[in-house]
Tab-separated table of C-alpha atoms and ligand atoms in Angstrom:
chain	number	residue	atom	x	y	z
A	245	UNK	CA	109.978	113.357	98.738
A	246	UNK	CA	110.114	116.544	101.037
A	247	UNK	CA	113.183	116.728	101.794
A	248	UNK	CA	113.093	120.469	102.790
A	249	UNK	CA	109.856	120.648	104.103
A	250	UNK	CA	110.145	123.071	107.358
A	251	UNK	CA	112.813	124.436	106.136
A	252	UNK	CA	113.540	128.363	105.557
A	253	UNK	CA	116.001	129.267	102.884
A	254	UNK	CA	116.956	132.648	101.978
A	255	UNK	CA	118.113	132.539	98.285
A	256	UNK	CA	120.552	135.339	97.689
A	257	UNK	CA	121.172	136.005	93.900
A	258	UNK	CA	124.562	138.547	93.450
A	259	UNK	CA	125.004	139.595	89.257
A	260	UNK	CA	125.496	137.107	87.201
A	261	UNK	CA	124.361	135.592	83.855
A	262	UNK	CA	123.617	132.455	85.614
A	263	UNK	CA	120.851	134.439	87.632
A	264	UNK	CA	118.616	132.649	84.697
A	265	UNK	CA	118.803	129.173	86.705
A	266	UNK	CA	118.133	131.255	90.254
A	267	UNK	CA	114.687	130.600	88.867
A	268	UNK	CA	114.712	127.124	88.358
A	269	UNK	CA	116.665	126.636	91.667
A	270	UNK	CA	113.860	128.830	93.118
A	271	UNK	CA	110.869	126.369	92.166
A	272	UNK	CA	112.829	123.343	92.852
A	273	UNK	CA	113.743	124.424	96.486
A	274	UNK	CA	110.016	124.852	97.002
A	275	UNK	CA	108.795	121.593	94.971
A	276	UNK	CA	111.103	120.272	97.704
A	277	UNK	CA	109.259	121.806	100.427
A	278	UNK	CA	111.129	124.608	101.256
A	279	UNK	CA	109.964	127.862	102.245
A	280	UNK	CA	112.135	130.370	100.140
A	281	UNK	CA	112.863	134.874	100.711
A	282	UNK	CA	114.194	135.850	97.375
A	283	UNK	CA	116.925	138.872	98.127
A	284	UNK	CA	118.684	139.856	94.960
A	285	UNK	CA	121.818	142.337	95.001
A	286	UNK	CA	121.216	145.628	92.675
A	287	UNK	CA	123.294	143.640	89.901
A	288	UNK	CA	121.163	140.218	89.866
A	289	UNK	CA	118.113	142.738	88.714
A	290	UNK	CA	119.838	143.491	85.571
A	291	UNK	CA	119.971	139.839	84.656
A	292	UNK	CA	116.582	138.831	86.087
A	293	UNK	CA	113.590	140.511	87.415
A	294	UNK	CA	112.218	140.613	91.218
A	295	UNK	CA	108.728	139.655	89.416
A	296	UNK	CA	109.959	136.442	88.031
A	297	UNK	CA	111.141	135.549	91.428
A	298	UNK	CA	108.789	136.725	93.461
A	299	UNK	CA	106.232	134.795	91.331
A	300	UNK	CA	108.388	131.580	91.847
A	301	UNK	CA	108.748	131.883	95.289
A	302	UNK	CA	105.496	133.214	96.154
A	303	UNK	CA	106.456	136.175	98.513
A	304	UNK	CA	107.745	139.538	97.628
A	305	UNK	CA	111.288	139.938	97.171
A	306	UNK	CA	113.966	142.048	99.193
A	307	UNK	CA	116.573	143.967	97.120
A	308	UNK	CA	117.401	147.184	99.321
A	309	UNK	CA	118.826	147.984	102.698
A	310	UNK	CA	116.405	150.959	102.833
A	311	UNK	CA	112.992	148.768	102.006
A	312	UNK	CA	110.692	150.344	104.989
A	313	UNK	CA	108.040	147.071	104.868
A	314	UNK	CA	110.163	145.787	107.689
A	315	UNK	CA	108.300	147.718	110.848
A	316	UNK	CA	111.771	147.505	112.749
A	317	UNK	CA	113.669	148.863	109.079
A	318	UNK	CA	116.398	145.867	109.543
A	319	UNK	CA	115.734	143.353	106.642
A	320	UNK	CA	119.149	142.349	107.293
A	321	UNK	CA	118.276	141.046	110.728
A	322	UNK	CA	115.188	140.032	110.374
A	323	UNK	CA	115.768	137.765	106.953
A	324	UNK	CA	118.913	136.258	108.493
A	325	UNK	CA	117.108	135.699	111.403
A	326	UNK	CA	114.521	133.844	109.643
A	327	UNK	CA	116.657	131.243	107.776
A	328	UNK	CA	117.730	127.881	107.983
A	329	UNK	CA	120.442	128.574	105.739
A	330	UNK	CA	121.566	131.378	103.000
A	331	UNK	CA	122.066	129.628	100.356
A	332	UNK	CA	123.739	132.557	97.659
A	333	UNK	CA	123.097	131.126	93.911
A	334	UNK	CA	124.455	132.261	91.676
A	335	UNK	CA	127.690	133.715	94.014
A	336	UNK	CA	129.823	136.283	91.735
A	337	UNK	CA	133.640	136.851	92.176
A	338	UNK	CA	133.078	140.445	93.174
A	339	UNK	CA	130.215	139.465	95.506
A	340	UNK	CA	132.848	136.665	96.965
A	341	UNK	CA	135.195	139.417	97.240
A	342	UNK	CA	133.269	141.355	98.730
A	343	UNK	CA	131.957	138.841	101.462
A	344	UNK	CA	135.707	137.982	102.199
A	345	UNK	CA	136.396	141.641	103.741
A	346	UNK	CA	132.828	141.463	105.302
A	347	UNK	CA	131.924	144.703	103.887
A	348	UNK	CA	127.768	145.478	103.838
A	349	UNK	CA	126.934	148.251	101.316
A	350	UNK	CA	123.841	146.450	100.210
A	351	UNK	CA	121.486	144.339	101.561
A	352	UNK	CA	122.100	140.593	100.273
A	353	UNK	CA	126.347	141.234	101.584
A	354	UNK	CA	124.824	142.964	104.468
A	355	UNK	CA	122.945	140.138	105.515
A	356	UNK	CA	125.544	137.430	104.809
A	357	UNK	CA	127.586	139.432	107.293
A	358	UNK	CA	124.851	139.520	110.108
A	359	UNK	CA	123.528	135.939	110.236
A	360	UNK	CA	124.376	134.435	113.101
A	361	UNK	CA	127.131	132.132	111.931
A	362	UNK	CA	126.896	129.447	114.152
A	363	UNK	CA	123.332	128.654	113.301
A	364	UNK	CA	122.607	130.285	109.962
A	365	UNK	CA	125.112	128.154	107.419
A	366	UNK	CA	125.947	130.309	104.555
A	367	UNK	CA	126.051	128.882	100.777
A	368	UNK	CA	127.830	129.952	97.836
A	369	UNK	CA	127.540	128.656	94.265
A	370	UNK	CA	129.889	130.105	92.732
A	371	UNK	CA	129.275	131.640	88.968
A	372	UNK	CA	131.932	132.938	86.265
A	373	UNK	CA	133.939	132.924	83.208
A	374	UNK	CA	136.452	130.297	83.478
A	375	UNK	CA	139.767	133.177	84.211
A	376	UNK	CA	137.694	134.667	86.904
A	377	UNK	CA	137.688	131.619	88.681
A	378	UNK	CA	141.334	130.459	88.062
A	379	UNK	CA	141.966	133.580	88.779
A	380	UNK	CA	144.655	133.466	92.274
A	381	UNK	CA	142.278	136.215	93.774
A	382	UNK	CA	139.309	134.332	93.325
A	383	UNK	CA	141.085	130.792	93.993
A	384	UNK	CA	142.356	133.025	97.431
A	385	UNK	CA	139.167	134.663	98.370
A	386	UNK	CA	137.517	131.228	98.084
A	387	UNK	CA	139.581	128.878	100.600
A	388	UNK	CA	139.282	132.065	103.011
A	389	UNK	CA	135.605	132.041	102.964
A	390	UNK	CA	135.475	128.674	103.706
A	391	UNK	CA	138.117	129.297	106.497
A	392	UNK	CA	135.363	131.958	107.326
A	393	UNK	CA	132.870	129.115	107.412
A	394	UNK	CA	131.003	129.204	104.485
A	395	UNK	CA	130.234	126.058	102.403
A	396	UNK	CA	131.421	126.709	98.829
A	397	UNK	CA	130.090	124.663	96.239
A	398	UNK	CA	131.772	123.140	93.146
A	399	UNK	CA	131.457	124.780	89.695
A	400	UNK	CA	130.487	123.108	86.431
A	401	UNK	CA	131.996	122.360	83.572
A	402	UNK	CA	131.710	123.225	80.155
A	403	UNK	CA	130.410	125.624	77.550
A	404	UNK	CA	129.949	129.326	78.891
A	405	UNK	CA	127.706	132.186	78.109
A	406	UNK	CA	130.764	134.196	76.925
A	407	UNK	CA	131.644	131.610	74.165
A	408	UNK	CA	135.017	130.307	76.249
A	409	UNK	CA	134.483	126.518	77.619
A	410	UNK	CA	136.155	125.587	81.146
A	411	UNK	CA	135.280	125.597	84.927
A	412	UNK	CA	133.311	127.890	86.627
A	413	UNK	CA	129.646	127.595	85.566
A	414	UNK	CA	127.040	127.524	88.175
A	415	UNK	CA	126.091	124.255	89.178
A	416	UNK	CA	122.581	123.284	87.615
A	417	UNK	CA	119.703	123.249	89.690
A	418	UNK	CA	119.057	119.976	90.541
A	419	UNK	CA	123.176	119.673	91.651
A	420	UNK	CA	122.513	122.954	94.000
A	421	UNK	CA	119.305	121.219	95.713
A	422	UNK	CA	120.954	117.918	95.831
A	423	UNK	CA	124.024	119.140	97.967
A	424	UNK	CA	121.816	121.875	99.886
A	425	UNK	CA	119.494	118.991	101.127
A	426	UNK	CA	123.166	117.254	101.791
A	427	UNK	CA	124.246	119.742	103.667
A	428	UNK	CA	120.951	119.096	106.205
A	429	UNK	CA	121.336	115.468	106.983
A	430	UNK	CA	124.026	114.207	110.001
A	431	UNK	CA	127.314	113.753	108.920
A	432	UNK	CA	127.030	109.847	110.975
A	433	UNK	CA	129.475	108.167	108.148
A	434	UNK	CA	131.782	111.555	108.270
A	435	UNK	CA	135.579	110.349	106.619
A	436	UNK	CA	134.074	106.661	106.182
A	437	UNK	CA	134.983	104.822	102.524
A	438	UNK	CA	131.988	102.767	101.571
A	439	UNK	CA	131.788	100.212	98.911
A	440	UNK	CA	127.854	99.658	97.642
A	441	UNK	CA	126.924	96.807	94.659
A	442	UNK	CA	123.577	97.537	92.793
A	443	UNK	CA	121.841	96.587	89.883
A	444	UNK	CA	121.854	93.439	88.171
A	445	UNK	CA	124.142	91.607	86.210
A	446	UNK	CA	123.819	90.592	82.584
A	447	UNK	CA	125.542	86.997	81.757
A	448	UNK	CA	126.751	87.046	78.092
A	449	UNK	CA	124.902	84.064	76.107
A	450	UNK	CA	126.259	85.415	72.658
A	451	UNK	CA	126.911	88.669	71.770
A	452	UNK	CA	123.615	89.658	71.312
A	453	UNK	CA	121.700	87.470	73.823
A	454	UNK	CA	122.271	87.462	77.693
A	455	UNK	CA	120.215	86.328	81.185
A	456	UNK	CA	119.657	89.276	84.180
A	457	UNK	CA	116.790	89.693	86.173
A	458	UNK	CA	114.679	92.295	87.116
A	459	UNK	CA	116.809	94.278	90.162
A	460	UNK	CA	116.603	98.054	89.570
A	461	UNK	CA	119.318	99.082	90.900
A	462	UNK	CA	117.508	101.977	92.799
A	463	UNK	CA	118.095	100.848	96.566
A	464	UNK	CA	121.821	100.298	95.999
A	465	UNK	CA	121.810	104.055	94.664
A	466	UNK	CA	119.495	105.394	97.296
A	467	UNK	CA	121.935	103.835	99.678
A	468	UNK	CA	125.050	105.205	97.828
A	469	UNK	CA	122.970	108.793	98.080
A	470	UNK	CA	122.752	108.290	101.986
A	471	UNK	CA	126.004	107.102	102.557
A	472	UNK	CA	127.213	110.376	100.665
A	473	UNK	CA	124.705	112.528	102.315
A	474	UNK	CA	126.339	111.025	105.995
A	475	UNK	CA	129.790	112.428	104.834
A	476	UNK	CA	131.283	109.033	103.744
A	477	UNK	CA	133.317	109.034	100.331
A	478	UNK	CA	131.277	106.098	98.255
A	479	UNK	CA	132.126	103.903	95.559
A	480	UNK	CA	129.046	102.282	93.502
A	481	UNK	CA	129.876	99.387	91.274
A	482	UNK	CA	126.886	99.045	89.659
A	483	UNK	CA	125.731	96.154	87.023
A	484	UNK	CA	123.595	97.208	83.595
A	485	UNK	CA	121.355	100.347	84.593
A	486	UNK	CA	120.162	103.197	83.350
A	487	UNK	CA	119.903	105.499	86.275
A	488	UNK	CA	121.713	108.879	87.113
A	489	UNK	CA	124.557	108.519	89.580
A	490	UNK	CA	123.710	110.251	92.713
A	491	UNK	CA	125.803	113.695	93.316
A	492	UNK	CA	129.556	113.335	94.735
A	493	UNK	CA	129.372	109.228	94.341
A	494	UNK	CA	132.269	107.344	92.035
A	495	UNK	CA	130.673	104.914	90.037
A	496	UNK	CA	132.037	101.733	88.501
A	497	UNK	CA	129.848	100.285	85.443
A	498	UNK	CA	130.479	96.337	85.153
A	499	UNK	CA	128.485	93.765	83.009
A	500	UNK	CA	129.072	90.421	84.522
A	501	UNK	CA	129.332	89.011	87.903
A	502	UNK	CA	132.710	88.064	87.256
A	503	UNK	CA	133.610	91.722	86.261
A	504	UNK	CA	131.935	93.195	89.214
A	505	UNK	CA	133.854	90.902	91.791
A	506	UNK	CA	137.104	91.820	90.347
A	507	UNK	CA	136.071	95.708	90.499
A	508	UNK	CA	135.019	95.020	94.141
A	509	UNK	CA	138.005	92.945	95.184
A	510	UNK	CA	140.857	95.860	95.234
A	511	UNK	CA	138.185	99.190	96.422
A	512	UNK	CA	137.039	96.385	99.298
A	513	UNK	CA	140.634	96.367	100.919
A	514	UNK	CA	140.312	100.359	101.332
A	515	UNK	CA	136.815	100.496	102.401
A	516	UNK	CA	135.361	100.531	106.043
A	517	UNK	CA	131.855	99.286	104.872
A	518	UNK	CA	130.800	96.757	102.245
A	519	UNK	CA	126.736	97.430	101.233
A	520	UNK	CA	126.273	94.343	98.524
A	521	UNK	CA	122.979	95.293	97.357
A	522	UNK	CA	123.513	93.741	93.718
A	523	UNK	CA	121.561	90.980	92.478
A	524	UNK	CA	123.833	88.779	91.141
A	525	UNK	CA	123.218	85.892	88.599
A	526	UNK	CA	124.035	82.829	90.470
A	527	UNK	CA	125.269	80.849	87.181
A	528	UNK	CA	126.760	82.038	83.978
A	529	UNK	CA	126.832	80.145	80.672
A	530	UNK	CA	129.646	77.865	80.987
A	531	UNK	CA	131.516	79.028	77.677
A	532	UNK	CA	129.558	81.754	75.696
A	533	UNK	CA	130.178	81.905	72.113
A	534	UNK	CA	131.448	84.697	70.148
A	535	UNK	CA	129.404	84.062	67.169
A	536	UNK	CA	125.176	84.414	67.221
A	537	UNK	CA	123.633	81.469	67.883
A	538	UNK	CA	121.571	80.703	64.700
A	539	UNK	CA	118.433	78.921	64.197
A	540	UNK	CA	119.491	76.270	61.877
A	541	UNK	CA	116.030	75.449	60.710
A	542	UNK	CA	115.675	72.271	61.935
A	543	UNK	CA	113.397	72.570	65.224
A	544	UNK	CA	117.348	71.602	67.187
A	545	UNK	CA	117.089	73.463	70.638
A	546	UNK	CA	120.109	75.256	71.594
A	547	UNK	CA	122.097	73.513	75.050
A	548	UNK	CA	123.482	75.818	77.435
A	549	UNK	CA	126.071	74.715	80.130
A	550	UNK	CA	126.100	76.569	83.284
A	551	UNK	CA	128.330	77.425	85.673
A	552	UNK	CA	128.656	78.977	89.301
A	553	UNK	CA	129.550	82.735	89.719
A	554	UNK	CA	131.948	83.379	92.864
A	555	UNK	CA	129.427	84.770	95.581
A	556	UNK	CA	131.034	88.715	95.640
A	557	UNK	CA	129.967	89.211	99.381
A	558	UNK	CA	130.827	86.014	101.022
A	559	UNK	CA	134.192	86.268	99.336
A	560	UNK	CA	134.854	89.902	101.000
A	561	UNK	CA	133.305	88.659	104.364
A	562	UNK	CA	135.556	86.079	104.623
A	563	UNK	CA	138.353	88.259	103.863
A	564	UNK	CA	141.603	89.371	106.642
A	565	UNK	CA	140.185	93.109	106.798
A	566	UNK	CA	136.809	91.572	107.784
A	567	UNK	CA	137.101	89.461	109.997
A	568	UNK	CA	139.643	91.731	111.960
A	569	UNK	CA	136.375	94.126	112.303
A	570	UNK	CA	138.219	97.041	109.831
A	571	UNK	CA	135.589	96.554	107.207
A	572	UNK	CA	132.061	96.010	108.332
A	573	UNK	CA	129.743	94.010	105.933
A	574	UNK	CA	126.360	94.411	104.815
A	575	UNK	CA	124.137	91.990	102.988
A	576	UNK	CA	120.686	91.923	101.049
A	577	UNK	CA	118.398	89.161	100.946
A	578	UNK	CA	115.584	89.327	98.367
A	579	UNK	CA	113.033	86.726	99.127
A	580	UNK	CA	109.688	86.027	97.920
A	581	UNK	CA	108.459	84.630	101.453
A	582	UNK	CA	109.343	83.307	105.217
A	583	UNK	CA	111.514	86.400	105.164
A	584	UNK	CA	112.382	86.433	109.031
A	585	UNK	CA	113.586	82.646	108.076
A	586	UNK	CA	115.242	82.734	105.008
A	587	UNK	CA	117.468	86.054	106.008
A	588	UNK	CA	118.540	85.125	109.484
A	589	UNK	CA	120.444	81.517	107.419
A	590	UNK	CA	121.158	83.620	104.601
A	591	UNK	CA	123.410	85.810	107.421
A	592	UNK	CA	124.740	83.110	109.039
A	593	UNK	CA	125.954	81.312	105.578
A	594	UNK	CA	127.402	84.906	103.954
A	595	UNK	CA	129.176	85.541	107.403
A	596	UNK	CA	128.316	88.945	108.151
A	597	UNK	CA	127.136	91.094	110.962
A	598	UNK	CA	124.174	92.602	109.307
A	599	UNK	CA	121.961	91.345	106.795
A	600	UNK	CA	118.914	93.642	105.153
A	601	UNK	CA	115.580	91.425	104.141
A	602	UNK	CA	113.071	92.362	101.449
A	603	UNK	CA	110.269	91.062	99.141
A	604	UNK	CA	112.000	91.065	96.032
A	605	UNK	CA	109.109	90.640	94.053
A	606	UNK	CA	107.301	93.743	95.817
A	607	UNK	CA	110.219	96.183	95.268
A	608	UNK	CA	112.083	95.886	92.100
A	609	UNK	CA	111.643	98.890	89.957
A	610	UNK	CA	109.255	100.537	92.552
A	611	UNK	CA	110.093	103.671	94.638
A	612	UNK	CA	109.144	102.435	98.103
A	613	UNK	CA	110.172	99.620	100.229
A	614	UNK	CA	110.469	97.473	103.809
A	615	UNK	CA	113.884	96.238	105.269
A	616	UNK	CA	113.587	93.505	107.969
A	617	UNK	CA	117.233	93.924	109.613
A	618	UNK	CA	119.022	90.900	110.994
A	619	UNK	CA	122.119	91.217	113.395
A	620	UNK	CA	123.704	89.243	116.153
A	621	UNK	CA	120.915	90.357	118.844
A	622	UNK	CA	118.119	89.904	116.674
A	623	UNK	CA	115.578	91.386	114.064
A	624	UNK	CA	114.214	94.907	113.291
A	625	UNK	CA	111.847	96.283	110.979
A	626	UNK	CA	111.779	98.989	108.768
A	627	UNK	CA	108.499	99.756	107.805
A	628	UNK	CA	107.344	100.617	104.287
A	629	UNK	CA	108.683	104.035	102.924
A	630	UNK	CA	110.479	105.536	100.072
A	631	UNK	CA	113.279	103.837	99.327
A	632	UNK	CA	115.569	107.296	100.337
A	633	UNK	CA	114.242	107.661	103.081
A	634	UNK	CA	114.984	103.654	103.887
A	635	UNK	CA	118.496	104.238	102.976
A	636	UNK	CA	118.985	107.327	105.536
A	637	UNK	CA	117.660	104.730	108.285
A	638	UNK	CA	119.877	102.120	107.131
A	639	UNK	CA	123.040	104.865	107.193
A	640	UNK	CA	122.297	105.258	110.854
A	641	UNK	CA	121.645	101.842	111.504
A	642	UNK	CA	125.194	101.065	110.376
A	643	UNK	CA	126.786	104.315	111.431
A	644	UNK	CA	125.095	102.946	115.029
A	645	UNK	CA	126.712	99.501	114.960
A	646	UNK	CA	130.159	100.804	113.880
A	647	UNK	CA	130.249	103.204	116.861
A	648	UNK	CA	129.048	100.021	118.925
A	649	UNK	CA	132.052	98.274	117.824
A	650	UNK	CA	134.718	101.147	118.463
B	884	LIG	N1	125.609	88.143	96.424
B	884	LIG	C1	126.882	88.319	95.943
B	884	LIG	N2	127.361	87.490	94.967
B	884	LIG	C2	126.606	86.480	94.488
B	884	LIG	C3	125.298	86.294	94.975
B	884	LIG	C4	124.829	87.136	95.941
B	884	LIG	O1	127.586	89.231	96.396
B	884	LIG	N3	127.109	85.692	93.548
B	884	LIG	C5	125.115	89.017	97.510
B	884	LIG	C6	123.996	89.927	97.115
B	884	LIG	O2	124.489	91.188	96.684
B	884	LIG	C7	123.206	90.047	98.418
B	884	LIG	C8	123.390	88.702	99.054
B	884	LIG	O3	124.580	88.176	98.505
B	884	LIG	O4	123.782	90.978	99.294
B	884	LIG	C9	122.238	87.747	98.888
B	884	LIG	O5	122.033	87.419	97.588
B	884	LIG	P1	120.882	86.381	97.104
B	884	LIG	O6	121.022	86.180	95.672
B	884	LIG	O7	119.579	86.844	97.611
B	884	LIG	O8	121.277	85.108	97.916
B	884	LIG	P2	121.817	83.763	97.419
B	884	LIG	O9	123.017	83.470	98.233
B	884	LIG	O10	122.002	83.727	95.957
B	884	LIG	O11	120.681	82.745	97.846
B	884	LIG	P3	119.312	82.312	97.117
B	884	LIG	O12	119.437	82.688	95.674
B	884	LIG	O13	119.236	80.889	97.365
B	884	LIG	O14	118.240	83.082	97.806
């Protein structure tokens, strides 16, 4: 997906050894669509050279107040003019410091200093040995910038260049364009807790065997991604999958059904929406044993016993905080036909306001999608896209009906 396409960034790298992943950052902002200005502070140019960048980013690169290509001479003015954000990467403690008193004795601080702040958001990533960032100066200099308005990123964890392992490493590249392309989608779901199920779940027959079906798990994290994206604070419990949890999102691993409703029960009672986009295994074996089952040799055909799992959303639907209206409730319906039909009773018998229909057999494991959503006033359609893009339209959809309701 383009998720930055007509956008302008101006990637501002200050001295660092972390300059090194301003160049992966740099080719994944414009994979992502992105138009990108490289302008690099004196220092960055030890660690990295305005060739490698201008190379990744396909247009020269700025690195001095004095550079005469600008007809008017004010690269400062012009650049920050230009940009749909500054996103500085890596951001040193003396170029922090330095931004905090709003002095301008080179061009990337000089810059920072004369975007318009109100429509130019400024960026930092922070990068530096684990004292300079505990550091109270740094810690200081820090919350005032953001008092200042700028948007401060986190810092890794973990190994450093200097040898000494702690906080303070730049943020990889991937993180950096995962919370820049954040930063450009509405904050709709802005100090909301949601609650998201995805994945399947895996019924234990013995301890090696076990019945699940073929739910990926990638629209519940899509969704978790948009929910995050809107500003919410999400919780994913999430049933035997394999894929990366989306940036800022808790995540709750469970097995069986049974272990996913009792991970749901408690976070639903402090959430405001409930997204149950798990498939989960209608039956489980009745008692499973804790040995193998063996072939015995003579033809016999194991018997399994089943029984019903608790259905995790019509439990929570039903629930006080529900039915009051505090916690708004979401369900999934994967059909393999009469969609329209089979989702409008599936609503009614789970008891909740919304209900999102899709082909199950068309979707699992693939990266696109179609939602057929089901209220109280009728049906809509969301036609085929990728699956992220899906989830952003559901996020408004929901952010819609709980400003409806308030
Ligand atoms: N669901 C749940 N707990 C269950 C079964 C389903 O929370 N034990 C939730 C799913 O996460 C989804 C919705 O209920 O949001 C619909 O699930 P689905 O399996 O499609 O519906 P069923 O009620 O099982 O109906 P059927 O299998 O007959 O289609």
């Amino acid at each position: 997906m383009n998720d930055l396409s007509n956008k302008h960034i101006v990637l501002g790298l200050s001295g660092g050894i972390a300059c090194y992943k301003a160049a992966e950052l740099c080719r994944a902002l414009v994979k992502a669509g992105a138009s990108v200005q490289v302008v690099m502070s004196e220092a960055a140019t030890q660690f990295i050279t305005p060739v490698t960048m201008q190379a990744l980013s396909n247009r020269s690169v700025f690195t001095s107040q004095w550079d005469d290509r600008e007809s008017n001479n004010m690269a400062h003015i012009n650049l920050s003019r230009e940009a749909d954000a500054i996103l500085v990467a890596p951001a040193s403690a003396d170029f922090m410091a330095k931004l905090l008193h709003g002095r301008a004795d080179d061009l990337l601080s000089l810059m920072c200093l004369a975007r318009p702040i109100a429509q130019v958001p400024l960026i930092l990533a922070p990068a530096m040995n684990r004292e300079m960032w505990q550091h109270p100066a740094t810690q200081r200099n820090m919350s005032q910038l953001k008092a200042d308005g700028a948007f401060v990123l986190d810092v890794g964890q973990g190994e450093q260049a200097c040898g000494e392992t702690g906080d303070g490493r730049m943020l990889e590249p991937e993180e950096i364009l995962a919370d820049l392309i954040a930063h450009f989608q509405p904050k709709r779901l802005a100090g909301k807790r949601v609650l998201v199920t995805a994945g399947p779940t895996f019924e234990m027959i013995d301890p090696v065997r076990g019945i699940t079906n073929l739910s990926s798990g990638k629209m519940g994290f899509a969704i978790a991604r948009a929910a995050q994206e809107a500003g919410a604070q999400v919780t994913l419990v999430v049933g035997p999958v394999s894929l990366p949890t989306p940036r800022g999102v808790q995540r709750v691993d469970v097995k069986t059904a049974l272990q996913m409703q009792a991970a749901v029960s408690p976070l639903s009672d402090s959430s405001d929406v409930f997204i149950a986009t798990a498939a989960v295994a209608d039956w489980r074996v009745e008692s499973p044993t804790d040995q193998k089952i063996k072939k015995d040799g003579s033809g016999a055909l194991p018997v399994l016993a089943f029984t019903e799992n608790p259905d995790i959303l019509a439990g929570v639907a039903q629930s006080k905080r529900a039915r009051s209206g505090a916690l708004y409730c979401v369900g999934f319906a994967a059909e393999s036909h009469d969609l329209l039909e089979h989702a409008t009773a599936k609503r009614q018998r789970k008891g909740v306001p919304l209900l999102v229909g899709n082909i199950g057999p068309a979707t699992f494991g693939q990266d696109d999608n179609a939602l057929l959503l089901i209220d109280e006033n009728g049906s809509k359609a969301l036609p085929h896209a990728h699956k992220l893009d899906l989830a952003r339209q559901l996020v408004a959809e929901i952010a819609q009906r709980l400003s409806n309701s308030h």
